[in-house]
Amino acid sequence: MAVPVAFFAVFFAYPVTAIVARGLKTDGTWHLERIGDVLAQSDVRQVLWFTTWQALVSTALTLLVALPGAYVFARFDFPGKQVLRAVVTVPFVLPTVVVGTAFMALVGRGGLLDELWGVRLDTTVWAILLAHVFFNYAVVVRTVGGLWSQLDPRQEEAARMLGASRFAAWRTVTLPALAPAVAAAALMVFLFTFTSFGVVQILGGPAFSTLEVEIYRQTSEIFDLSTAAVLTVIQFVAVGTILALHAWTVRRRETALRLVDASVTARRPRGAGQWALLGGVAATVAVLILLPLAVLVERSFGAAGLGYYRELTRDDGGVFLVAPIEAVGNSLQYAVAATAIAVVIGSLAAAALTRRDAGRLVRGFDALLMLPLGVSAVTVGFGFLIALDEPPLDLRASWILVPLAQALVGVPFVVRTMLPVLRAVDVRLREAAAVLGASPWRAWREVDLPLVRRALLIAAGFAFAVSLGEFGATVFIARPENPTLPVAVARLLGRPGDLNYGQAMALSTILMIVCAVALLVLERLRTDRTGEF
């Protein structure tokens, strides 16, 4: 526990506390009345309302669109299922900047819809909602579908034999069993959309702002740290509540059901209705997921062929101090370093959490590990700048600052991936190794490591993909001469002109390909027991 606790204390709690204190503390005195003053502002209340409203609507739309897909992947066996599963999961590992860019190419000015029918959605909330459904579709399919595939279908068949209709059997037997998984998926989607930054920043423009975007605006544009600190506290409380609800639903899902092997529940579709459902899900995936990505790739070429890609190799002396293509190498190096940090910290934390004699303090730390997913990444990034600026932690000029911020987001994924596998290791194997004279290190190396090696590789893959696309914190701390891919894309989109737009599309395509390759490697490593996030 010592290393993970120290890591989170120094690189998460300290920076966040520093920036909150900078905004709410003057001459050693806390001014908590500032919270009420900020909440009294009509524009802040409007941001809070929009943040909550769009998250609720995005969650409802995602469940509506994705639940049929969860059923198809859980109960049907059909050619190309693994490929389609990988396609569905691609958006989740894509950086939000790429998601926003893809939908900008589809529904924005000069986008596909604008060219074909003169329709633009980038100035409406629909672009944000559709992008959120695109991004979170895989969360519902994996979370709900992973459980659905392991529910014993004979229970529903028994209800049908006793006279229940197909819908009544599903409503009274399957739906109650799925309720914890649906609730867990809904809470995850709500969390991701409540803290949405890159998508809203690109598609929302000045008309729409979530808490995360407003924190960024107050910090980097208006320089009002007091208001930013209040918004950070509000977001922290809201996210803590969401994570507590999520932990409760996950515990219910883990303990309330008896499951069967997923491989025996899937079968080929039967009848016109089931084939129509499969076709509808395939069409949804094609329109919702493949179309935006295809338009992104098409816009990266445009009429200039490879011209936009060639321009990436040139230093224009403007927004970049180096050629934009160098962001690819920077991102890969940062992501590798961040992955190494996340795997070490996350593995140690997961190992501590698996101890049978773990007390309340250790179990409480499990919940704290999830906080970086919800606390404003903008706050963390800016906190790095104002907190880590004095010896012995004067890191503002060090390259390690970016991997440290990215690792904070990767650690929760490592822990969540490693925990189920580590808990499944029979403790008697370790005890037998100890009786035979093995040291704790040797027992772990020869007993635990062979059993968790695949889960460790999967955890590293998720940490790599997440680190590669981190934007909220990196936008503050990435140096101009060493930009990352998401930061480079955002800078190019912020400049007028077709050339900058085309280069942004080209860089986004490169980032999408790198993330997709990482995902395909994950799919090769995935086992039947790692079918959900």
Short mmCIF file of C-alpha atoms in Angstrom, two decimals:
data_model
loop_
_atom_site.label_atom_id
_atom_site.label_comp_id
_atom_site.label_asym_id
_atom_site.label_seq_id
_atom_site.Cartn_x
_atom_site.Cartn_y
_atom_site.Cartn_z
CA MET A 1 0.00 0.00 0.00
CA ALA A 2 2.89 2.39 0.72
CA VAL A 3 3.86 3.12 -2.89
CA PRO A 4 0.30 3.62 -4.29
CA VAL A 5 -0.68 5.78 -1.31
CA ALA A 6 2.43 7.93 -1.69
CA PHE A 7 1.90 8.24 -5.45
CA PHE A 8 -1.72 9.40 -5.13
CA ALA A 9 -0.93 11.68 -2.19
CA VAL A 10 1.85 13.50 -4.06
CA PHE A 11 0.54 13.53 -7.64
CA PHE A 12 -3.22 13.67 -7.09
CA ALA A 13 -4.31 14.87 -3.65
CA TYR A 14 -1.56 17.50 -3.32
CA PRO A 15 -2.09 19.22 -6.72
CA VAL A 16 -5.89 19.18 -6.40
CA THR A 17 -5.75 20.53 -2.85
CA ALA A 18 -3.24 23.18 -3.92
CA ILE A 19 -5.42 24.60 -6.67
CA VAL A 20 -8.55 24.53 -4.49
CA ALA A 21 -6.65 26.27 -1.70
CA ARG A 22 -5.31 28.85 -4.16
CA GLY A 23 -8.89 29.74 -5.07
CA LEU A 24 -10.60 29.58 -1.66
CA LYS A 25 -7.87 30.48 0.82
CA THR A 26 -6.48 33.96 1.47
CA ASP A 27 -3.87 34.84 4.12
CA GLY A 28 -4.31 31.46 5.76
CA THR A 29 -8.11 31.77 6.00
CA TRP A 30 -10.57 29.64 4.09
CA HIS A 31 -13.40 31.59 2.47
CA LEU A 32 -16.04 28.90 2.07
CA GLU A 33 -18.73 31.55 1.60
CA ARG A 34 -17.29 31.88 -1.88
CA ILE A 35 -19.07 28.63 -2.76
CA GLY A 36 -22.46 30.24 -2.14
CA ASP A 37 -21.44 33.37 -4.06
CA VAL A 38 -20.44 31.33 -7.11
CA LEU A 39 -23.58 29.19 -6.99
CA ALA A 40 -25.66 32.35 -6.89
CA GLN A 41 -24.40 33.34 -10.35
CA SER A 42 -26.95 32.59 -13.06
CA ASP A 43 -24.34 31.54 -15.63
CA VAL A 44 -22.85 29.00 -13.18
CA ARG A 45 -26.30 27.57 -12.45
CA GLN A 46 -26.85 27.29 -16.19
CA VAL A 47 -23.60 25.33 -16.56
CA LEU A 48 -24.64 23.00 -13.72
CA TRP A 49 -28.06 22.48 -15.29
CA PHE A 50 -26.66 21.78 -18.75
CA THR A 51 -24.00 19.43 -17.37
CA THR A 52 -26.61 17.37 -15.52
CA TRP A 53 -29.26 17.54 -18.23
CA GLN A 54 -27.01 16.48 -21.11
CA ALA A 55 -25.53 13.66 -19.00
CA LEU A 56 -28.99 12.29 -18.19
CA VAL A 57 -30.17 12.49 -21.81
CA SER A 58 -26.90 11.03 -23.12
CA THR A 59 -27.23 8.13 -20.68
CA ALA A 60 -30.84 7.43 -21.66
CA LEU A 61 -30.04 7.57 -25.40
CA THR A 62 -27.02 5.30 -24.96
CA LEU A 63 -29.06 2.68 -23.11
CA LEU A 64 -31.83 2.86 -25.71
CA VAL A 65 -29.45 2.39 -28.63
CA ALA A 66 -26.97 -0.05 -27.05
CA LEU A 67 -29.16 -2.55 -25.17
CA PRO A 68 -30.22 -4.35 -28.39
CA GLY A 69 -26.53 -4.62 -29.25
CA ALA A 70 -25.80 -6.08 -25.80
CA TYR A 71 -28.43 -8.76 -26.42
CA VAL A 72 -27.08 -9.61 -29.86
CA PHE A 73 -23.49 -10.00 -28.64
CA ALA A 74 -24.64 -11.98 -25.60
CA ARG A 75 -27.07 -14.43 -27.21
CA PHE A 76 -26.15 -14.69 -30.89
CA ASP A 77 -23.25 -16.47 -32.56
CA PHE A 78 -22.60 -15.25 -36.08
CA PRO A 79 -19.71 -14.86 -38.57
CA GLY A 80 -17.58 -11.79 -37.90
CA LYS A 81 -18.71 -11.45 -34.29
CA GLN A 82 -15.20 -10.84 -32.94
CA VAL A 83 -14.47 -8.24 -35.62
CA LEU A 84 -17.75 -6.46 -34.90
CA ARG A 85 -17.00 -6.55 -31.17
CA ALA A 86 -13.64 -4.89 -31.83
CA VAL A 87 -15.29 -2.24 -34.03
CA VAL A 88 -17.83 -1.48 -31.31
CA THR A 89 -15.06 -1.05 -28.73
CA VAL A 90 -12.90 1.28 -30.86
CA PRO A 91 -14.75 4.49 -29.84
CA PHE A 92 -14.22 3.83 -26.13
CA VAL A 93 -10.43 3.82 -26.43
CA LEU A 94 -10.40 6.80 -28.80
CA PRO A 95 -9.40 10.15 -27.30
CA THR A 96 -12.35 12.50 -26.89
CA VAL A 97 -10.57 14.97 -29.16
CA VAL A 98 -10.73 12.44 -31.99
CA VAL A 99 -14.41 11.75 -31.27
CA GLY A 100 -15.16 15.45 -31.43
CA THR A 101 -13.15 15.82 -34.63
CA ALA A 102 -14.91 12.85 -36.27
CA PHE A 103 -18.35 14.30 -35.56
CA MET A 104 -17.19 17.74 -36.65
CA ALA A 105 -16.32 16.16 -40.02
CA LEU A 106 -19.77 14.55 -40.11
CA VAL A 107 -22.14 17.24 -38.82
CA GLY A 108 -20.06 20.44 -38.72
CA ARG A 109 -19.46 23.23 -41.20
CA GLY A 110 -18.39 21.67 -44.49
CA GLY A 111 -19.11 18.21 -43.09
CA LEU A 112 -20.82 15.35 -44.87
CA LEU A 113 -24.35 16.34 -43.84
CA ASP A 114 -23.66 19.95 -44.75
CA GLU A 115 -22.44 18.96 -48.21
CA LEU A 116 -25.29 16.53 -48.95
CA TRP A 117 -28.33 18.22 -47.43
CA GLY A 118 -27.12 21.55 -46.06
CA VAL A 119 -27.67 20.33 -42.47
CA ARG A 120 -25.37 21.39 -39.64
CA LEU A 121 -25.60 20.09 -36.09
CA ASP A 122 -22.38 21.44 -34.61
CA THR A 123 -24.23 24.46 -33.23
CA THR A 124 -26.87 22.26 -31.54
CA VAL A 125 -26.83 19.96 -28.54
CA TRP A 126 -27.59 16.99 -30.82
CA ALA A 127 -23.98 16.81 -31.99
CA ILE A 128 -22.83 16.45 -28.37
CA LEU A 129 -25.49 13.84 -27.56
CA LEU A 130 -24.71 11.74 -30.64
CA ALA A 131 -20.98 11.89 -29.93
CA HIS A 132 -21.60 10.73 -26.35
CA VAL A 133 -23.68 7.79 -27.59
CA PHE A 134 -20.89 6.96 -30.05
CA PHE A 135 -18.27 7.08 -27.29
CA ASN A 136 -20.22 5.10 -24.66
CA TYR A 137 -21.96 2.48 -26.84
CA ALA A 138 -19.29 -0.08 -25.94
CA VAL A 139 -19.69 0.56 -22.20
CA VAL A 140 -23.28 -0.75 -22.28
CA VAL A 141 -22.55 -3.56 -24.74
CA ARG A 142 -19.59 -4.84 -22.70
CA THR A 143 -20.99 -4.28 -19.21
CA VAL A 144 -24.56 -5.49 -19.79
CA GLY A 145 -23.68 -7.97 -22.55
CA GLY A 146 -20.93 -9.51 -20.44
CA LEU A 147 -23.44 -10.44 -17.74
CA TRP A 148 -26.27 -11.25 -20.16
CA SER A 149 -24.11 -13.84 -21.91
CA GLN A 150 -23.63 -15.68 -18.60
CA LEU A 151 -27.28 -15.74 -17.48
CA ASP A 152 -28.79 -19.20 -17.71
CA PRO A 153 -31.36 -19.03 -20.58
CA ARG A 154 -33.20 -22.03 -19.16
CA GLN A 155 -34.78 -19.82 -16.50
CA GLU A 156 -36.51 -17.73 -19.15
CA GLU A 157 -37.42 -20.86 -21.12
CA ALA A 158 -39.05 -22.31 -18.00
CA ALA A 159 -41.22 -19.20 -17.67
CA ARG A 160 -42.26 -19.55 -21.32
CA MET A 161 -43.25 -23.20 -20.73
CA LEU A 162 -45.42 -22.07 -17.80
CA GLY A 163 -47.41 -19.83 -20.13
CA ALA A 164 -45.60 -16.48 -20.00
CA SER A 165 -45.23 -14.52 -23.22
CA ARG A 166 -41.74 -13.76 -24.51
CA PHE A 167 -41.92 -10.19 -23.20
CA ALA A 168 -43.39 -11.23 -19.84
CA ALA A 169 -40.67 -13.84 -19.36
CA TRP A 170 -38.00 -11.28 -20.17
CA ARG A 171 -39.58 -8.66 -17.88
CA THR A 172 -40.03 -10.95 -14.88
CA VAL A 173 -36.94 -13.18 -15.16
CA THR A 174 -34.15 -11.61 -17.22
CA LEU A 175 -34.64 -7.91 -16.53
CA PRO A 176 -34.40 -8.20 -12.71
CA ALA A 177 -31.20 -10.21 -13.11
CA LEU A 178 -29.78 -7.62 -15.51
CA ALA A 179 -30.86 -4.62 -13.42
CA PRO A 180 -27.56 -4.29 -11.47
CA ALA A 181 -25.52 -4.46 -14.70
CA VAL A 182 -27.79 -1.93 -16.42
CA ALA A 183 -27.50 0.36 -13.40
CA ALA A 184 -23.71 -0.02 -13.34
CA ALA A 185 -23.48 0.75 -17.07
CA ALA A 186 -25.82 3.74 -16.72
CA LEU A 187 -23.76 5.16 -13.87
CA MET A 188 -20.53 4.72 -15.85
CA VAL A 189 -22.03 6.47 -18.88
CA PHE A 190 -23.39 9.25 -16.68
CA LEU A 191 -19.94 9.68 -15.10
CA PHE A 192 -18.17 9.91 -18.46
CA THR A 193 -20.73 12.37 -19.89
CA PHE A 194 -21.00 14.43 -16.70
CA THR A 195 -17.23 15.07 -16.87
CA SER A 196 -17.12 15.41 -20.67
CA PHE A 197 -14.46 17.83 -21.90
CA GLY A 198 -12.97 17.18 -25.33
CA VAL A 199 -16.29 16.45 -27.06
CA VAL A 200 -18.03 19.53 -25.63
CA GLN A 201 -14.97 21.71 -26.15
CA ILE A 202 -14.91 20.93 -29.88
CA LEU A 203 -18.60 20.50 -30.71
CA GLY A 204 -20.21 22.80 -28.15
CA GLY A 205 -18.47 26.01 -29.04
CA PRO A 206 -19.34 29.07 -26.93
CA ALA A 207 -23.01 28.07 -26.65
CA PHE A 208 -22.58 24.95 -24.48
CA SER A 209 -20.34 24.37 -21.50
CA THR A 210 -20.08 21.52 -18.99
CA LEU A 211 -18.44 21.82 -15.58
CA GLU A 212 -15.18 20.48 -17.00
CA VAL A 213 -15.17 22.96 -19.88
CA GLU A 214 -16.10 25.83 -17.56
CA ILE A 215 -13.26 24.92 -15.18
CA TYR A 216 -10.88 25.06 -18.15
CA ARG A 217 -12.33 28.42 -19.28
CA GLN A 218 -12.15 29.96 -15.80
CA THR A 219 -8.60 28.69 -15.34
CA SER A 220 -6.92 29.33 -18.69
CA GLU A 221 -8.95 32.18 -20.23
CA ILE A 222 -10.46 34.25 -17.41
CA PHE A 223 -7.86 33.33 -14.75
CA ASP A 224 -10.55 33.21 -12.05
CA LEU A 225 -9.11 30.52 -9.78
CA SER A 226 -11.74 31.16 -7.12
CA THR A 227 -14.63 30.21 -9.39
CA ALA A 228 -12.64 27.30 -10.85
CA ALA A 229 -11.95 26.00 -7.32
CA VAL A 230 -15.66 26.12 -6.41
CA LEU A 231 -16.60 24.27 -9.59
CA THR A 232 -13.92 21.68 -8.83
CA VAL A 233 -15.38 21.08 -5.37
CA ILE A 234 -18.88 20.72 -6.83
CA GLN A 235 -17.67 18.24 -9.43
CA PHE A 236 -15.71 16.33 -6.79
CA VAL A 237 -18.80 15.90 -4.59
CA ALA A 238 -20.97 14.87 -7.55
CA VAL A 239 -18.42 12.35 -8.83
CA GLY A 240 -17.90 10.90 -5.36
CA THR A 241 -21.64 10.26 -5.12
CA ILE A 242 -21.71 8.63 -8.56
CA LEU A 243 -18.75 6.39 -7.72
CA ALA A 244 -20.36 5.32 -4.42
CA LEU A 245 -23.51 4.32 -6.33
CA HIS A 246 -21.41 2.52 -8.92
CA ALA A 247 -19.54 0.54 -6.25
CA TRP A 248 -22.85 -0.49 -4.69
CA THR A 249 -24.31 -1.72 -7.98
CA VAL A 250 -21.11 -3.61 -8.84
CA ARG A 251 -21.21 -5.41 -5.49
CA ARG A 252 -24.82 -6.42 -6.14
CA ARG A 253 -23.92 -7.71 -9.58
CA GLU A 254 -21.02 -9.76 -8.24
CA THR A 255 -22.92 -11.49 -5.42
CA ALA A 256 -26.58 -11.81 -6.41
CA LEU A 257 -26.41 -14.17 -9.40
CA ARG A 258 -25.36 -17.66 -10.36
CA LEU A 259 -23.75 -17.60 -13.78
CA VAL A 260 -23.01 -20.15 -16.48
CA ASP A 261 -20.28 -20.42 -19.09
CA ALA A 262 -20.86 -17.74 -21.73
CA SER A 263 -19.81 -20.12 -24.52
CA VAL A 264 -22.94 -22.28 -24.08
CA THR A 265 -25.53 -19.48 -24.22
CA ALA A 266 -24.78 -18.03 -27.68
CA ARG A 267 -26.40 -19.61 -30.74
CA ARG A 268 -27.08 -18.71 -34.35
CA PRO A 269 -30.10 -16.44 -34.93
CA ARG A 270 -33.37 -18.24 -35.64
CA GLY A 271 -36.26 -16.87 -37.63
CA ALA A 272 -36.79 -13.62 -39.48
CA GLY A 273 -37.18 -11.58 -36.28
CA GLN A 274 -33.78 -12.48 -34.85
CA TRP A 275 -32.04 -11.99 -38.18
CA ALA A 276 -33.76 -8.60 -38.48
CA LEU A 277 -32.53 -7.67 -34.99
CA LEU A 278 -28.98 -8.68 -35.93
CA GLY A 279 -29.25 -6.65 -39.12
CA GLY A 280 -30.57 -3.65 -37.19
CA VAL A 281 -27.68 -3.77 -34.75
CA ALA A 282 -25.19 -4.10 -37.63
CA ALA A 283 -26.81 -1.10 -39.35
CA THR A 284 -26.64 0.90 -36.10
CA VAL A 285 -22.95 0.12 -35.74
CA ALA A 286 -22.35 1.09 -39.38
CA VAL A 287 -24.14 4.47 -39.09
CA LEU A 288 -23.25 5.40 -35.52
CA ILE A 289 -19.65 4.16 -35.35
CA LEU A 290 -18.21 3.39 -38.79
CA LEU A 291 -19.66 6.42 -40.63
CA PRO A 292 -18.05 9.13 -38.42
CA LEU A 293 -14.72 7.31 -38.51
CA ALA A 294 -14.93 6.84 -42.29
CA VAL A 295 -15.74 10.52 -42.79
CA LEU A 296 -12.79 11.43 -40.58
CA VAL A 297 -10.44 9.37 -42.75
CA GLU A 298 -11.96 10.76 -45.95
CA ARG A 299 -11.53 14.36 -44.77
CA SER A 300 -7.91 13.64 -43.86
CA PHE A 301 -7.22 13.12 -47.58
CA GLY A 302 -9.65 15.60 -49.12
CA ALA A 303 -8.88 16.87 -52.59
CA ALA A 304 -5.19 17.09 -51.79
CA GLY A 305 -4.61 13.35 -51.54
CA LEU A 306 -1.72 12.89 -49.13
CA GLY A 307 -1.12 16.62 -49.02
CA TYR A 308 -2.37 17.11 -45.48
CA TYR A 309 -0.18 14.27 -44.26
CA ARG A 310 2.85 15.76 -46.00
CA GLU A 311 2.15 19.12 -44.37
CA LEU A 312 2.42 17.44 -41.00
CA THR A 313 6.15 17.01 -41.60
CA ARG A 314 6.74 20.74 -42.02
CA ASP A 315 7.38 23.32 -39.32
CA ASP A 316 5.17 26.31 -40.06
CA GLY A 317 6.69 28.43 -37.29
CA GLY A 318 3.20 29.19 -35.97
CA VAL A 319 1.29 27.27 -33.33
CA PHE A 320 3.99 24.57 -33.20
CA LEU A 321 7.69 24.96 -32.51
CA VAL A 322 8.26 21.64 -34.30
CA ALA A 323 6.63 19.78 -37.17
CA PRO A 324 3.19 18.46 -36.08
CA ILE A 325 4.15 14.88 -37.01
CA GLU A 326 6.60 14.87 -34.09
CA ALA A 327 3.56 14.73 -31.81
CA VAL A 328 3.23 11.06 -32.80
CA GLY A 329 6.62 10.15 -31.36
CA ASN A 330 6.04 12.33 -28.30
CA SER A 331 2.69 10.66 -27.58
CA LEU A 332 4.11 7.17 -27.95
CA GLN A 333 7.03 7.90 -25.63
CA TYR A 334 4.80 9.54 -23.01
CA ALA A 335 2.26 6.69 -23.24
CA VAL A 336 4.93 4.01 -22.78
CA ALA A 337 6.29 5.79 -19.69
CA ALA A 338 2.79 6.38 -18.32
CA THR A 339 1.88 2.72 -18.90
CA ALA A 340 4.94 1.55 -16.98
CA ILE A 341 4.05 3.81 -14.05
CA ALA A 342 0.36 2.82 -14.12
CA VAL A 343 1.14 -0.92 -14.24
CA VAL A 344 3.52 -0.73 -11.27
CA ILE A 345 1.25 1.45 -9.12
CA GLY A 346 -1.95 -0.34 -10.17
CA SER A 347 -0.52 -3.83 -9.66
CA LEU A 348 0.71 -2.98 -6.16
CA ALA A 349 -2.66 -1.47 -5.26
CA ALA A 350 -4.55 -4.47 -6.68
CA ALA A 351 -2.30 -6.88 -4.76
CA ALA A 352 -2.98 -4.99 -1.52
CA LEU A 353 -6.74 -5.01 -2.16
CA THR A 354 -6.81 -8.80 -2.61
CA ARG A 355 -5.57 -9.57 0.89
CA ARG A 356 -8.16 -11.47 2.90
CA ASP A 357 -7.31 -9.50 6.05
CA ALA A 358 -7.67 -6.12 4.34
CA GLY A 359 -9.29 -3.63 6.71
CA ARG A 360 -11.66 -0.77 6.07
CA LEU A 361 -8.79 1.58 5.24
CA VAL A 362 -7.66 -0.65 2.37
CA ARG A 363 -11.21 -1.11 1.08
CA GLY A 364 -11.73 2.64 1.23
CA PHE A 365 -8.61 3.12 -0.85
CA ASP A 366 -10.26 0.99 -3.54
CA ALA A 367 -12.90 3.69 -3.99
CA LEU A 368 -10.32 6.48 -3.92
CA LEU A 369 -8.44 4.85 -6.79
CA MET A 370 -11.39 5.65 -9.07
CA LEU A 371 -11.46 9.37 -8.28
CA PRO A 372 -8.99 10.42 -11.04
CA LEU A 373 -11.57 9.26 -13.59
CA GLY A 374 -14.05 11.80 -12.31
CA VAL A 375 -12.12 14.68 -10.80
CA SER A 376 -11.43 17.39 -13.33
CA ALA A 377 -8.35 16.53 -15.36
CA VAL A 378 -8.05 20.25 -16.02
CA THR A 379 -7.75 20.81 -12.26
CA VAL A 380 -5.09 18.10 -11.99
CA GLY A 381 -3.09 19.54 -14.88
CA PHE A 382 -3.17 23.11 -13.62
CA GLY A 383 -2.52 21.82 -10.10
CA PHE A 384 0.67 20.22 -11.39
CA LEU A 385 1.86 23.60 -12.60
CA ILE A 386 1.25 25.49 -9.36
CA ALA A 387 2.11 22.72 -6.88
CA LEU A 388 5.09 20.93 -8.39
CA ASP A 389 7.23 24.03 -8.79
CA GLU A 390 9.51 23.94 -5.75
CA PRO A 391 12.32 21.57 -4.69
CA PRO A 392 12.33 18.68 -4.13
CA LEU A 393 9.33 18.43 -6.48
CA ASP A 394 10.16 21.11 -9.04
CA LEU A 395 9.03 19.14 -12.08
CA ARG A 396 7.57 21.84 -14.31
CA ALA A 397 10.54 21.66 -16.67
CA SER A 398 10.73 17.86 -16.62
CA TRP A 399 9.32 15.60 -19.32
CA ILE A 400 8.08 13.15 -16.65
CA LEU A 401 5.25 15.53 -15.72
CA VAL A 402 3.10 14.42 -18.67
CA PRO A 403 3.44 10.64 -18.05
CA LEU A 404 2.68 11.18 -14.36
CA ALA A 405 -0.59 12.95 -15.20
CA GLN A 406 -1.51 10.30 -17.76
CA ALA A 407 -0.70 7.48 -15.34
CA LEU A 408 -3.25 8.86 -12.86
CA VAL A 409 -5.98 8.03 -15.39
CA GLY A 410 -4.46 4.67 -16.29
CA VAL A 411 -4.13 3.29 -12.74
CA PRO A 412 -7.90 2.74 -12.21
CA PHE A 413 -8.07 0.67 -15.40
CA VAL A 414 -5.12 -1.45 -14.25
CA VAL A 415 -6.70 -2.03 -10.84
CA ARG A 416 -10.14 -2.91 -12.24
CA THR A 417 -8.56 -5.37 -14.72
CA MET A 418 -6.19 -7.03 -12.25
CA LEU A 419 -8.47 -7.32 -9.22
CA PRO A 420 -10.84 -10.07 -10.43
CA VAL A 421 -7.97 -12.26 -11.58
CA LEU A 422 -5.88 -11.77 -8.45
CA ARG A 423 -8.90 -12.55 -6.28
CA ALA A 424 -9.43 -15.77 -8.22
CA VAL A 425 -5.93 -17.09 -7.39
CA ASP A 426 -6.26 -19.83 -4.77
CA VAL A 427 -4.46 -18.61 -1.64
CA ARG A 428 -3.53 -22.22 -0.87
CA LEU A 429 -1.13 -22.17 -3.83
CA ARG A 430 0.82 -19.36 -2.22
CA GLU A 431 0.72 -21.11 1.15
CA ALA A 432 2.05 -24.32 -0.40
CA ALA A 433 4.92 -22.39 -2.02
CA ALA A 434 5.72 -20.77 1.33
CA VAL A 435 5.72 -24.15 3.11
CA LEU A 436 8.19 -25.42 0.52
CA GLY A 437 10.54 -22.56 1.39
CA ALA A 438 9.75 -19.98 -1.31
CA SER A 439 10.15 -16.33 -0.37
CA PRO A 440 7.14 -14.01 -0.91
CA TRP A 441 8.82 -12.62 -4.04
CA ARG A 442 9.49 -16.08 -5.48
CA ALA A 443 5.98 -17.26 -4.60
CA TRP A 444 4.52 -14.29 -6.47
CA ARG A 445 6.84 -14.84 -9.45
CA GLU A 446 6.13 -18.56 -9.79
CA VAL A 447 2.48 -18.74 -8.62
CA ASP A 448 0.70 -15.43 -9.24
CA LEU A 449 2.55 -14.11 -12.27
CA PRO A 450 1.85 -17.06 -14.61
CA LEU A 451 -1.85 -16.88 -13.69
CA VAL A 452 -2.23 -13.11 -14.09
CA ARG A 453 0.19 -12.51 -16.97
CA ARG A 454 -2.58 -12.16 -19.55
CA ALA A 455 -4.61 -9.82 -17.33
CA LEU A 456 -1.46 -7.79 -16.76
CA LEU A 457 -0.95 -7.40 -20.50
CA ILE A 458 -4.59 -6.40 -20.98
CA ALA A 459 -4.28 -3.85 -18.17
CA ALA A 460 -1.14 -2.44 -19.80
CA GLY A 461 -2.96 -2.18 -23.11
CA PHE A 462 -5.84 -0.23 -21.59
CA ALA A 463 -3.44 2.04 -19.72
CA PHE A 464 -1.51 2.67 -22.95
CA ALA A 465 -4.66 3.55 -24.93
CA VAL A 466 -5.99 5.81 -22.18
CA SER A 467 -2.63 7.55 -21.74
CA LEU A 468 -2.30 8.06 -25.47
CA GLY A 469 -5.56 10.00 -25.61
CA GLU A 470 -5.43 11.97 -22.33
CA PHE A 471 -6.17 15.61 -23.06
CA GLY A 472 -7.59 17.52 -20.07
CA ALA A 473 -4.41 17.57 -17.97
CA THR A 474 -1.91 17.29 -20.82
CA VAL A 475 -3.17 20.46 -22.51
CA PHE A 476 -1.74 22.43 -19.55
CA ILE A 477 1.58 20.68 -19.03
CA ALA A 478 2.71 19.56 -22.52
CA ARG A 479 5.50 21.87 -23.62
CA PRO A 480 5.12 23.69 -26.98
CA GLU A 481 8.16 21.90 -28.39
CA ASN A 482 6.82 18.49 -27.27
CA PRO A 483 3.07 18.43 -28.00
CA THR A 484 1.05 15.22 -27.75
CA LEU A 485 -1.34 14.10 -30.46
CA PRO A 486 -4.57 15.24 -28.73
CA VAL A 487 -3.04 18.62 -27.90
CA ALA A 488 -1.79 19.02 -31.48
CA VAL A 489 -5.24 18.18 -32.88
CA ALA A 490 -6.94 20.70 -30.59
CA ARG A 491 -4.45 23.43 -31.54
CA LEU A 492 -4.94 22.81 -35.25
CA LEU A 493 -8.73 22.89 -34.90
CA GLY A 494 -8.44 26.18 -33.06
CA ARG A 495 -6.81 27.84 -36.08
CA PRO A 496 -8.81 28.96 -39.13
CA GLY A 497 -8.14 27.68 -42.62
CA ASP A 498 -8.65 24.52 -44.64
CA LEU A 499 -5.01 23.49 -44.26
CA ASN A 500 -5.16 23.47 -40.46
CA TYR A 501 -8.50 21.63 -40.58
CA GLY A 502 -7.07 19.00 -42.93
CA GLN A 503 -3.97 18.52 -40.79
CA ALA A 504 -6.21 18.07 -37.72
CA MET A 505 -8.13 15.37 -39.57
CA ALA A 506 -4.88 13.68 -40.62
CA LEU A 507 -3.45 13.70 -37.09
CA SER A 508 -6.78 12.41 -35.71
CA THR A 509 -6.70 9.56 -38.23
CA ILE A 510 -3.17 8.63 -37.16
CA LEU A 511 -4.23 8.69 -33.50
CA MET A 512 -7.30 6.58 -34.29
CA ILE A 513 -5.17 3.97 -36.08
CA VAL A 514 -2.71 3.74 -33.19
CA CYS A 515 -5.57 3.29 -30.69
CA ALA A 516 -7.30 0.73 -32.94
CA VAL A 517 -4.10 -1.32 -33.21
CA ALA A 518 -3.76 -1.30 -29.41
CA LEU A 519 -7.39 -2.45 -29.17
CA LEU A 520 -6.89 -5.30 -31.63
CA VAL A 521 -3.97 -6.50 -29.53
CA LEU A 522 -6.26 -6.40 -26.50
CA GLU A 523 -8.90 -8.44 -28.33
CA ARG A 524 -6.29 -11.07 -29.12
CA LEU A 525 -5.38 -11.28 -25.44
CA ARG A 526 -8.94 -11.12 -24.11
CA THR A 527 -10.36 -14.19 -22.43
CA ASP A 528 -14.01 -15.03 -21.82
CA ARG A 529 -13.68 -13.69 -18.28
CA THR A 530 -12.53 -10.28 -19.38
CA GLY A 531 -15.57 -9.53 -21.52
CA GLU A 532 -16.61 -6.42 -19.61
CA PHE A 533 -14.96 -3.21 -18.42
#
